[in-house]
Coordinates of C-alpha atoms in Angstrom, one line a residue:
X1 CA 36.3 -82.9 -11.6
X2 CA 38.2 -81.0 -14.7
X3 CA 37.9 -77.5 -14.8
X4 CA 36.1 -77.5 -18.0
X5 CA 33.7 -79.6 -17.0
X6 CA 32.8 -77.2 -13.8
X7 CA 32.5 -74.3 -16.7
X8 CA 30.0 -76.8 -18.4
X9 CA 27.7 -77.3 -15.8
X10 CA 27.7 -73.7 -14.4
X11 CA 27.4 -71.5 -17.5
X12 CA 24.4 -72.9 -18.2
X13 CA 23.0 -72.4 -14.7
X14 CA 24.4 -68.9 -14.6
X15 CA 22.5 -68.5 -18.2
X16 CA 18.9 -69.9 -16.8
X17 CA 19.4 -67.4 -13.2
X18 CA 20.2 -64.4 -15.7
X19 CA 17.4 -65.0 -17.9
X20 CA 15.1 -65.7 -15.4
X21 CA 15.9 -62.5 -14.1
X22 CA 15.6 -60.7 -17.2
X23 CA 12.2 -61.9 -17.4
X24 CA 11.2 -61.0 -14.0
X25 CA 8.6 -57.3 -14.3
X26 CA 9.8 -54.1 -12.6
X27 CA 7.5 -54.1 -10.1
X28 CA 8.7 -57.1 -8.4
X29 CA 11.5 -55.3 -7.3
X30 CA 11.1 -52.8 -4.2
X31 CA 11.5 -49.3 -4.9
X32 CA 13.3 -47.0 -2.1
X33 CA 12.2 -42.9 -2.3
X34 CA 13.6 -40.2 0.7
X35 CA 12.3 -37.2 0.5
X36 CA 14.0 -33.9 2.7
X37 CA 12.0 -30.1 3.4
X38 CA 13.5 -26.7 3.0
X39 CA 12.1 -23.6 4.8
X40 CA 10.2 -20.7 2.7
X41 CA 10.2 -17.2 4.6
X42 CA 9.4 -13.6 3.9
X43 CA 9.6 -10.4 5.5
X44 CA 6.7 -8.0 5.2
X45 CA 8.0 -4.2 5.8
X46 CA 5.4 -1.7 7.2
X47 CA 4.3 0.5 3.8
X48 CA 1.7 3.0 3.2
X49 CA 0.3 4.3 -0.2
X50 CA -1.3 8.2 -0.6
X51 CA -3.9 9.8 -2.7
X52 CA -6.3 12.3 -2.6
X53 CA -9.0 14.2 -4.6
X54 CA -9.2 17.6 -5.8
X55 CA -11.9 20.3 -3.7
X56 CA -13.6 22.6 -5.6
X57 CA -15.3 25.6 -3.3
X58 CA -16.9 26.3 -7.2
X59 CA -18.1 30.0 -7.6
X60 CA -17.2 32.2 -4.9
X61 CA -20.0 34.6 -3.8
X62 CA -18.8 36.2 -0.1
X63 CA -20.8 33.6 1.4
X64 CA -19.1 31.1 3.5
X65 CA -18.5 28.2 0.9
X66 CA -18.0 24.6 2.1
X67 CA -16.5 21.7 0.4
X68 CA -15.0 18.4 1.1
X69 CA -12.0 16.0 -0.5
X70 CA -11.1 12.5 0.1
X71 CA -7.6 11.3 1.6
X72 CA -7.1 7.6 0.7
X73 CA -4.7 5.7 3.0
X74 CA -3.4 2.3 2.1
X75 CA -1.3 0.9 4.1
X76 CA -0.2 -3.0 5.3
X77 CA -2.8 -4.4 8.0
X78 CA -2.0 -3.4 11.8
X79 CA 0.3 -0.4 10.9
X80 CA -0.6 2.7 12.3
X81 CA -0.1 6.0 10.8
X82 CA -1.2 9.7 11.0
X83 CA -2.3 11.8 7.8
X84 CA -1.0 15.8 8.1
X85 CA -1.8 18.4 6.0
X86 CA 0.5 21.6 5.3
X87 CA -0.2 25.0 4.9
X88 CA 0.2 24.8 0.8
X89 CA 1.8 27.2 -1.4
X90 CA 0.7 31.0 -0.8
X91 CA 3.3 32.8 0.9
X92 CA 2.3 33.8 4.2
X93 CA -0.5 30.7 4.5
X94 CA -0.6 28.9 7.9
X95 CA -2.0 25.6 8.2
X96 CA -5.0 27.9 10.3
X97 CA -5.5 30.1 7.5
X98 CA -5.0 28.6 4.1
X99 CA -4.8 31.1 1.0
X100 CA -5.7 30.2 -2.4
X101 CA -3.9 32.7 -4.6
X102 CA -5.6 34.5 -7.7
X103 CA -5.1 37.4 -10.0
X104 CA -2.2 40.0 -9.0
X105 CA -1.3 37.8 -6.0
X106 CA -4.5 38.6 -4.5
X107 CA -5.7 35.9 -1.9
X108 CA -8.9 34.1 -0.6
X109 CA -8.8 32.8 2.7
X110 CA -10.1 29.0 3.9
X111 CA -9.6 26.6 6.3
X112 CA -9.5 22.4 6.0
X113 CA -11.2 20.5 9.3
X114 CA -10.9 16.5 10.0
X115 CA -14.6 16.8 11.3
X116 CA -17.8 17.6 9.6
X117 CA -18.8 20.4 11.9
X118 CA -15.8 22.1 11.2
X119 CA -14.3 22.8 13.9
X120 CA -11.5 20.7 14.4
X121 CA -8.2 22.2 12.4
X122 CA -6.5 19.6 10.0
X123 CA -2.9 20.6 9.9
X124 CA 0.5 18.9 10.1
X125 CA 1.6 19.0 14.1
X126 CA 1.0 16.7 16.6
X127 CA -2.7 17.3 18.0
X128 CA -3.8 18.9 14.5
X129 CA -3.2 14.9 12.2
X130 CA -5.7 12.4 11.7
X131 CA -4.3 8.6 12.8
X132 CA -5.3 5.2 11.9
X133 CA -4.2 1.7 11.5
X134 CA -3.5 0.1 8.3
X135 CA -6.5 -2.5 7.2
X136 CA -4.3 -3.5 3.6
X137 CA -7.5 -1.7 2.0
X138 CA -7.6 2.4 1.3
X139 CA -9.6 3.9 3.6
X140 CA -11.2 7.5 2.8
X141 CA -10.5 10.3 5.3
X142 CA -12.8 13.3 4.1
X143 CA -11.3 16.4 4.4
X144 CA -13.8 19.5 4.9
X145 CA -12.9 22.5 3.9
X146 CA -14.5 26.0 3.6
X147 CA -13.9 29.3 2.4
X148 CA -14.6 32.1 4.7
X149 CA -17.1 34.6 4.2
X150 CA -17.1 38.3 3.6
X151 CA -14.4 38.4 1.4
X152 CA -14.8 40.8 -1.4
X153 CA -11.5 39.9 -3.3
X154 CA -10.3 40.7 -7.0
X155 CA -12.7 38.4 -9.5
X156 CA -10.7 35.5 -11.2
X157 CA -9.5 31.8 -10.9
X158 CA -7.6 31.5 -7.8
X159 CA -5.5 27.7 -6.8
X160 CA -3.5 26.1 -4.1
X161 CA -1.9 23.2 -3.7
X162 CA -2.3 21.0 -0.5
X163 CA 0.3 18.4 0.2
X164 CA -1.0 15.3 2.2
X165 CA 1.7 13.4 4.8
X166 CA 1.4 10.3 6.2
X167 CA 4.1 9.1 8.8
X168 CA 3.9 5.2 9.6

């Protein structure tokens, strides 16, 4: 058999496969997928937000004056912390006797408690903080203070400033 004639009688069998190819649908034909996974990770660090609300002992008479504020802690679930209190901005104040200062430097005395009685100092030493544990919510600690009685001190506005810790 020539050459040309095996070109002949192949092209147009080559022609027919091809076109019967072509004519096949894409679905006949197997598709092949793989597929792999990667790792996503994060590190949560221990944190702890602070705020707190002003006390106002209001008018001052010589009577013993009570008065409470609010401590919020918010800090990440499970972590425990402790709330201290120091012994704000008059000189001489102790975290045991507080001093709001008024006109000419004169002072008025008060204490701040963790307990509603009163009785319990809130300062900023071990023994004298308030703990928890972190719930990722703020919790309220109410701080109770009072002003002592029998003082006859000069008439005026008198301030302090309280700064709240908290150690985690």
């Amino acid at each position: 058999m020539k050459l040309s004639n095996v070109v002949k009688s192949a092209l147009p069998a080559a022609f027919v496969g091809v076109m019967a190819l072509s004519l096949t649908p894409i679905s006949a034909f197997a598709s092949t997928s793989i597929t792999t996974t990667f790792a996503v990770t994060a590190t949560v660090q221990s944190t702890c937000l602070v705020s707190a609300s002003s006390m106002s002992f209001g008018t001052y008479t010589g009577a013993a004056a009570p008065s409470t504020s609010t401590v919020t802690v918010t800090c990440t679930n499970t972590t425990p912390y402790t709330v201290g209190l120091n012994a704000g901005t008059a000189t001489g104040a102790t975290v045991t006797t507080r001093q709001m200062t008024g006109p000419s430097s004169a002072l008025l005395n008060y204490a701040l408690y963790s307990d509603s009685a009163r009785t319990v100092n809130w300062g900023n030493t071990t023994g004298s903080w308030v703990s928890g544990t972190g719930s990722g919510s703020g919790q309220g600690l109410t701080v109770y203070g009072q002003a002592a009685a029998g003082q006859y001190v000069t008439p005026g506005s008198y301030t302090d400033t309280i700064t709240a810790t908290v150690t985690y």
